[in-house]
XYZ file of C-alpha atoms in Angstrom:
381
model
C 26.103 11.041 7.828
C 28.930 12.157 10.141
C 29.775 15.140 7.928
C 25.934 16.419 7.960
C 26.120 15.765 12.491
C 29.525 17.832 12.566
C 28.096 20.087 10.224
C 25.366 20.756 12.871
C 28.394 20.907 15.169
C 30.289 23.462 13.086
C 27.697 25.797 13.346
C 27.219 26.165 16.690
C 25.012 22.719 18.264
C 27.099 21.604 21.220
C 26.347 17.890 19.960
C 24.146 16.352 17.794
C 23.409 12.150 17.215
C 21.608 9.795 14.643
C 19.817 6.664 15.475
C 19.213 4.261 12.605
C 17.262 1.236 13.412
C 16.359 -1.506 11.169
C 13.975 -3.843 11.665
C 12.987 -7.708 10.012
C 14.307 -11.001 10.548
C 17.587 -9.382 11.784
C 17.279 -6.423 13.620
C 20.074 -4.193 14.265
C 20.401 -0.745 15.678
C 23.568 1.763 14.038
C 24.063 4.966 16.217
C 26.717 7.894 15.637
C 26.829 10.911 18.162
C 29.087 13.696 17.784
C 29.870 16.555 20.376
C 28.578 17.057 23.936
C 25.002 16.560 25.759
C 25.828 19.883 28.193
C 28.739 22.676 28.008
C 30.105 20.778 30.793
C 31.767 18.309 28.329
C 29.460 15.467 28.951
C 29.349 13.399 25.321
C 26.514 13.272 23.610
C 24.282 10.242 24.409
C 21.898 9.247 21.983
C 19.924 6.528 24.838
C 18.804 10.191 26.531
C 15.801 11.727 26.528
C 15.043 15.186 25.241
C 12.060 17.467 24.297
C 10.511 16.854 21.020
C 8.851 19.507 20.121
C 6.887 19.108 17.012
C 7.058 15.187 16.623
C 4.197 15.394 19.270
C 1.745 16.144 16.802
C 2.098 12.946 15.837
C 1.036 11.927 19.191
C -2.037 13.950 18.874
C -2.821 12.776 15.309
C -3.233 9.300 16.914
C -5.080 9.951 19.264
C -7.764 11.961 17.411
C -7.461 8.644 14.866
C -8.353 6.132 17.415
C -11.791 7.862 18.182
C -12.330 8.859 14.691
C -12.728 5.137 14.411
C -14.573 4.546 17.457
C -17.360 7.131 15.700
C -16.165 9.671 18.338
C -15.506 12.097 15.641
C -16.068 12.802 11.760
C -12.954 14.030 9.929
C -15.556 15.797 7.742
C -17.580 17.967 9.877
C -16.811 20.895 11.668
C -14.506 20.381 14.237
C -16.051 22.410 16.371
C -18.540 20.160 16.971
C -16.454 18.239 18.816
C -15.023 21.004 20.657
C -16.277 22.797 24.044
C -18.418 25.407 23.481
C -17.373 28.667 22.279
C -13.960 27.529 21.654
C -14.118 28.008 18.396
C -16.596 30.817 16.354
C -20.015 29.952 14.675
C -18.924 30.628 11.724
C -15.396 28.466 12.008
C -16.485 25.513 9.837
C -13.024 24.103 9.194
C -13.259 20.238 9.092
C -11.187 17.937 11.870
C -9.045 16.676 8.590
C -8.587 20.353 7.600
C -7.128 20.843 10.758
C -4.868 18.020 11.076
C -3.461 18.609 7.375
C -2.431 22.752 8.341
C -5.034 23.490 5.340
C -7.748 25.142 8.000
C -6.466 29.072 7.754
C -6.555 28.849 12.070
C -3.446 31.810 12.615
C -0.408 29.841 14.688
C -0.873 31.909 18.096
C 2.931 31.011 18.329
C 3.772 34.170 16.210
C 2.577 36.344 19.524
C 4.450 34.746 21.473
C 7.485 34.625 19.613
C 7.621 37.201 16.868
C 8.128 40.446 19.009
C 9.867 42.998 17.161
C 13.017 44.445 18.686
C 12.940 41.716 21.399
C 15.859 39.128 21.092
C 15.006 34.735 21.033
C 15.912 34.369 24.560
C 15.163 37.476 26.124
C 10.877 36.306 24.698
C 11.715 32.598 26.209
C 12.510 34.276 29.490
C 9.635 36.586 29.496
C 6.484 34.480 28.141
C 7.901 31.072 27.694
C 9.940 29.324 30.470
C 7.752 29.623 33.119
C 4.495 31.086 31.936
C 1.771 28.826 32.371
C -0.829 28.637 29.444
C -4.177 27.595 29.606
C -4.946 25.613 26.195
C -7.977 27.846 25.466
C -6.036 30.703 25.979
C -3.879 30.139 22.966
C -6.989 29.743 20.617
C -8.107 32.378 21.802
C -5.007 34.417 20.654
C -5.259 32.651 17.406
C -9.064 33.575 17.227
C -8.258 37.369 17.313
C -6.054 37.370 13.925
C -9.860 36.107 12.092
C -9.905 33.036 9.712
C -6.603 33.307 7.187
C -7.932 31.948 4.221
C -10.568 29.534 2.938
C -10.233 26.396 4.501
C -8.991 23.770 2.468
C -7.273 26.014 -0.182
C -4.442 26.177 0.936
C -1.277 25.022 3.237
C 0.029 26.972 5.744
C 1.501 25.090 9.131
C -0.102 26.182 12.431
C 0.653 24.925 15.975
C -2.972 26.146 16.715
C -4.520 23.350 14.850
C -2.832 20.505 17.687
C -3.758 22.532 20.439
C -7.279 22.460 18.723
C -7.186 18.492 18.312
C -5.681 18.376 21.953
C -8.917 19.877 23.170
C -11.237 17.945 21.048
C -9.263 14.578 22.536
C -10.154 16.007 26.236
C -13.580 17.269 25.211
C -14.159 13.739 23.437
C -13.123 11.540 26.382
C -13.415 13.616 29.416
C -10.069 13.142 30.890
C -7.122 15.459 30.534
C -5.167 15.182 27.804
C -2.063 13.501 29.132
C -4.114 10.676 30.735
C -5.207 9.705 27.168
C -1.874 10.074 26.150
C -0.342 7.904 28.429
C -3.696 5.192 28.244
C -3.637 4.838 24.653
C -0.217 5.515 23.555
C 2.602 5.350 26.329
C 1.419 2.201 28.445
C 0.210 -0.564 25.574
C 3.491 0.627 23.474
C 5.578 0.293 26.510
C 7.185 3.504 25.698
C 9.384 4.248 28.939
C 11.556 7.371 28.507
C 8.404 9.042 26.938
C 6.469 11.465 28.960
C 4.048 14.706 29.483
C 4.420 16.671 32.247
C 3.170 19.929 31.383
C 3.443 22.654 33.565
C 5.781 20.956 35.588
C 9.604 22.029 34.192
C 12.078 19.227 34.741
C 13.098 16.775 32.454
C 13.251 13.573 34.383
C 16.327 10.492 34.422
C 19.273 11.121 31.825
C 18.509 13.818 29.732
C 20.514 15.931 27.022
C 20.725 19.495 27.752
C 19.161 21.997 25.451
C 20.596 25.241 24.431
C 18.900 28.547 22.782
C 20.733 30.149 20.587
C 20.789 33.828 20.942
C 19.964 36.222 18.279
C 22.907 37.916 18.589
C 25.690 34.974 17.829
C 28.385 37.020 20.358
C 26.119 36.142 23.266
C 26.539 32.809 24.856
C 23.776 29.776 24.695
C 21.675 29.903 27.190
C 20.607 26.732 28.681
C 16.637 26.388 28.227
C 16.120 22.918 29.285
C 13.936 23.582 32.233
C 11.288 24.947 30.730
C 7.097 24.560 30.702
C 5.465 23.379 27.730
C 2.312 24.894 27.798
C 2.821 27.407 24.934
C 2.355 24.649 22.441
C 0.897 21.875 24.986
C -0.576 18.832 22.491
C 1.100 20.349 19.507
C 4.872 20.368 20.980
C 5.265 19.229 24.617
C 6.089 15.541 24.617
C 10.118 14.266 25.845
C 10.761 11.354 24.443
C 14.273 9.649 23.560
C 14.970 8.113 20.320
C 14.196 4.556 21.155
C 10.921 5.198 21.592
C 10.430 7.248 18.834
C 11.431 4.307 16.722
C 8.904 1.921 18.585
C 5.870 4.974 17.961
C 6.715 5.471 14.548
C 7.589 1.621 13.664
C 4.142 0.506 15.412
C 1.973 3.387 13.327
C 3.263 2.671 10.262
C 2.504 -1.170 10.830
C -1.453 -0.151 10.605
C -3.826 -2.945 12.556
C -0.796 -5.011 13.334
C 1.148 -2.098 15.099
C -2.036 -1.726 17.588
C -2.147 2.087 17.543
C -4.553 2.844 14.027
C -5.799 0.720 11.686
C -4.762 0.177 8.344
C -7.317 2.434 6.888
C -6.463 5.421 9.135
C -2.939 4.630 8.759
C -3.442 5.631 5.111
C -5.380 8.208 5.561
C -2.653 9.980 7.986
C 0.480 8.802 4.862
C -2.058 10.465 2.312
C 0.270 13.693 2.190
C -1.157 16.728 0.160
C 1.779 18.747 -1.242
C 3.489 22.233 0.927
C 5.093 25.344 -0.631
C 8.477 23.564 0.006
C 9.799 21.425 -2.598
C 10.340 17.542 -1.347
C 7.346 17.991 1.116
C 4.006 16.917 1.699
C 1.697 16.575 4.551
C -0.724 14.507 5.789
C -3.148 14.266 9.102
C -0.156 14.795 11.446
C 2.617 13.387 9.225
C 5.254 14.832 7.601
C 6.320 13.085 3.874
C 9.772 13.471 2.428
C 11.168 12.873 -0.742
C 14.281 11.358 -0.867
C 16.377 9.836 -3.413
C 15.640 6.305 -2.960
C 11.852 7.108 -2.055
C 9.742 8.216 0.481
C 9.673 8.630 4.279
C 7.045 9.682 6.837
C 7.637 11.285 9.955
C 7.617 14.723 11.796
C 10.174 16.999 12.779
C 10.413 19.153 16.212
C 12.161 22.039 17.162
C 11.749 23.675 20.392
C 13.836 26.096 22.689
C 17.023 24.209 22.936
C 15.859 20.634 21.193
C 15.287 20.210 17.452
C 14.520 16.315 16.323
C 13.985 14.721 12.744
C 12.426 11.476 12.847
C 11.204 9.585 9.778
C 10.431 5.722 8.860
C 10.609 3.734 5.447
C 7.211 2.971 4.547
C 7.590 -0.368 4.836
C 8.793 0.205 8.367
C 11.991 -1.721 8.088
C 14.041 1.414 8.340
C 13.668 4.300 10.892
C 16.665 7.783 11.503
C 16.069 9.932 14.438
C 18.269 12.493 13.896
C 19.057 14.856 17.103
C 21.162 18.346 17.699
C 20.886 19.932 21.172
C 20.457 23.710 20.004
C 17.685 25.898 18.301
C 17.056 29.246 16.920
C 19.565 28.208 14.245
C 19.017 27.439 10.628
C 22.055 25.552 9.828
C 21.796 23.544 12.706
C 18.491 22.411 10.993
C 19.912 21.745 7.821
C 22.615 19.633 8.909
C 19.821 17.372 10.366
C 18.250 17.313 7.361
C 20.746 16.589 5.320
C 21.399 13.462 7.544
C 17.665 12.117 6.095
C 19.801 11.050 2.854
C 22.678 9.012 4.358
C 20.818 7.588 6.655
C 18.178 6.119 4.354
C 19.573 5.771 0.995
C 23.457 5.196 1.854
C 24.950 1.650 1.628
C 23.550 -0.759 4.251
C 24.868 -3.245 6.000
C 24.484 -6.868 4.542
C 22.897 -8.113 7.497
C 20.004 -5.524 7.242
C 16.855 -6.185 5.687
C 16.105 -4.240 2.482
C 13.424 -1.358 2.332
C 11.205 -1.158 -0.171
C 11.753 2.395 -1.319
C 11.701 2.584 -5.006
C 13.960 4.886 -7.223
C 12.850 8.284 -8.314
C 14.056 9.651 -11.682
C 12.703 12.360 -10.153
C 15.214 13.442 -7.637
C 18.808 14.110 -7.931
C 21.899 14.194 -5.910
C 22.721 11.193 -2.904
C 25.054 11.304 0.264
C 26.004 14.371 2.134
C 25.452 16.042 -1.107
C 21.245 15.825 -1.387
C 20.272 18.774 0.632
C 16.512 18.933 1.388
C 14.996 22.099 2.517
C 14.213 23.289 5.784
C 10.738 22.693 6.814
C 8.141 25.104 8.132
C 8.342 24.844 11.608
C 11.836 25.421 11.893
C 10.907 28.162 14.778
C 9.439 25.545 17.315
């Protein structure tokens, strides 16, 4: 564990932390942070809050769960149906499930924004992402222009799009803006205090690591992109959370009825993972699935400008790693967090903690520092 954080470190994070919290008749809470939360030598703090990019899907997921089983929506039909009108093309029959499992060929408008050739990381944040305000509809609309990308349902391919799409429907659905249902279903009953969704506003609020972008070209300093507007990726990428809470979301979902966010039937619909073009990983309606050594654990990851998170549970929910590094736009970075996913889940436990249920696969190879998983698909955001 500490050699996969200093890894991330080593190749250029200011700091990076890991949060492993086990639950049961003895709870206990294990939490290692290496480095600094700012150039300015503050340490790293893993009780801060930070932007989590890509674990808000799992937000959104909920959400669109909850009125799923309130008859609000069918998985099965069109999701378009449930969307306002025009949003989406007649002909864009992609199912609500197609969307939430990245198998609905919608184009991830994200490339536009961030795939500009000749045009270095931070020099695109500065110019269309920082402070550039997005309407939602906007963004389909610049995934609508690249046409349908394949046959829905045949195959994988992982598309911010499709949670900007789901954000809508849960507006459209309910009438009220998206981070009012947020904060009404999610936020208030789980008591979830350091999480938040201020979109356009800028500011991080209360103790807060800073995030850094790392420049394209490595001789350039970091630049410090925490004050930025999430509106680019809005329900697919703009929550700030900390890692406590991330624990509570994930711990209560995986719980089913008794966590009091999804039932036990939509809970395993969302852990249903179909497999990805990356070996060890599966996904499901808004959850990730890894492959580890000792079994398997369901989360998301995140990466935006500055913040990249990994945050997984056992599926018995007796186990859950947040794993943190305070810099982006670097792939080792990633893979140091990943490699943490191992350690922290398989590695030795304490006595006192209760046992997951994760059962060996004969299938997998390699444990400790030394099982590297790869680096997942949304490495860019």
């Amino acid at each position: 564990m500490l050699a996969a954080l200093q890894a991330t470190t080593g190749a250029g994070a200011p700091g990076a932390f890991a949060v492993i919290r086990d639950h049961g008749d003895q709870e206990s809470t294990r939490s290692l942070a290496v480095g600094k939360a700012d150039l300015d030598g503050t340490p790293m703090n893993s009780s801060w809050r930070f932007r989590v990019g890509s674990n808000s899907k799992m937000f959104t997921a909920v959400l669109v769960m909850q009125l799923a089983e309130e008859g609000r929506i069918d998985l099965d039909k069109p999701l378009r149906d449930y969307l306002p009108e025009g949003t989406l093309p007649a002909g864009w029959t992609m199912t609500g499930r197609q969307v939430m499992e990245h198998r609905a060929g919608v184009y991830d408008h994200t490339n536009d924004l961030l795939e500009q050739a000749g045009e270095e990381t931070t020099s695109a944040f500065e110019a269309r992402i920082r402070s550039t305000v997005y309407d939602p509809r906007d963004l389909v609309a610049m995934s609508v222009k690249h046409g349908i990308q394949y046959t829905p349902g045949s195959r994988y391919s992982y598309s911010n799009t499709d949670f900007v799409l789901l954000g809508l429907a849960v507006e459209h659905l309910t009438g009220q803006p998206y981070p009012e249902v947020l904060n009404e279903r999610i936020i208030q009953p789980l008591g979830l205090r350091r999480t938040s969704f201020v979109v356009p506003d800028r500011q991080i609020s209360g103790d807060h690591v800073t995030g850094y972008l790392t420049n394209d070209d490595r001789s350039k300093p970091l630049l410090d992109s925490t004050e930025q507007n999430g509106s680019w990726v809005w329900s697919a990428g703009a929550v700030i959370s900390s890692a406590e809470d991330l624990d509570h979301f994930l711990t209560a979902l995986l719980a089913g009825s008794s966590g009091g966010l999804v039932t036990d039937a939509s809970r395993d619909q969302m852990t249903a993972a179909l497999p990805t073009p990356t070996a060890k990983i599966s996904y499901g309606l808004g959850l990730r699935r890894i492959s580890l050594s000792c079994g398997d654990v369901y989360g998301h990851g995140g990466i935006v400008q500055g913040f990249q998170t990994q945050s997984f549970v056992a599926p018995d929910g007796h186990r859950s790693v947040v794993v943190f590094a305070n810099a982006s736009n670097n792939g080792s970075v990633t893979q140091g967090l990943m490699n943490a996913l191992e350690p922290a889940f398989c590695g030795k436990k304490p006595t006192a903690a209760p046992r997951t249920n994760l059962a060996p696969r004969s299938d997998l190879r390699g444990t400790g520092s030394a099982y590297e998983l790869p680096v997942v698909e949304d490495t860019r955001i």
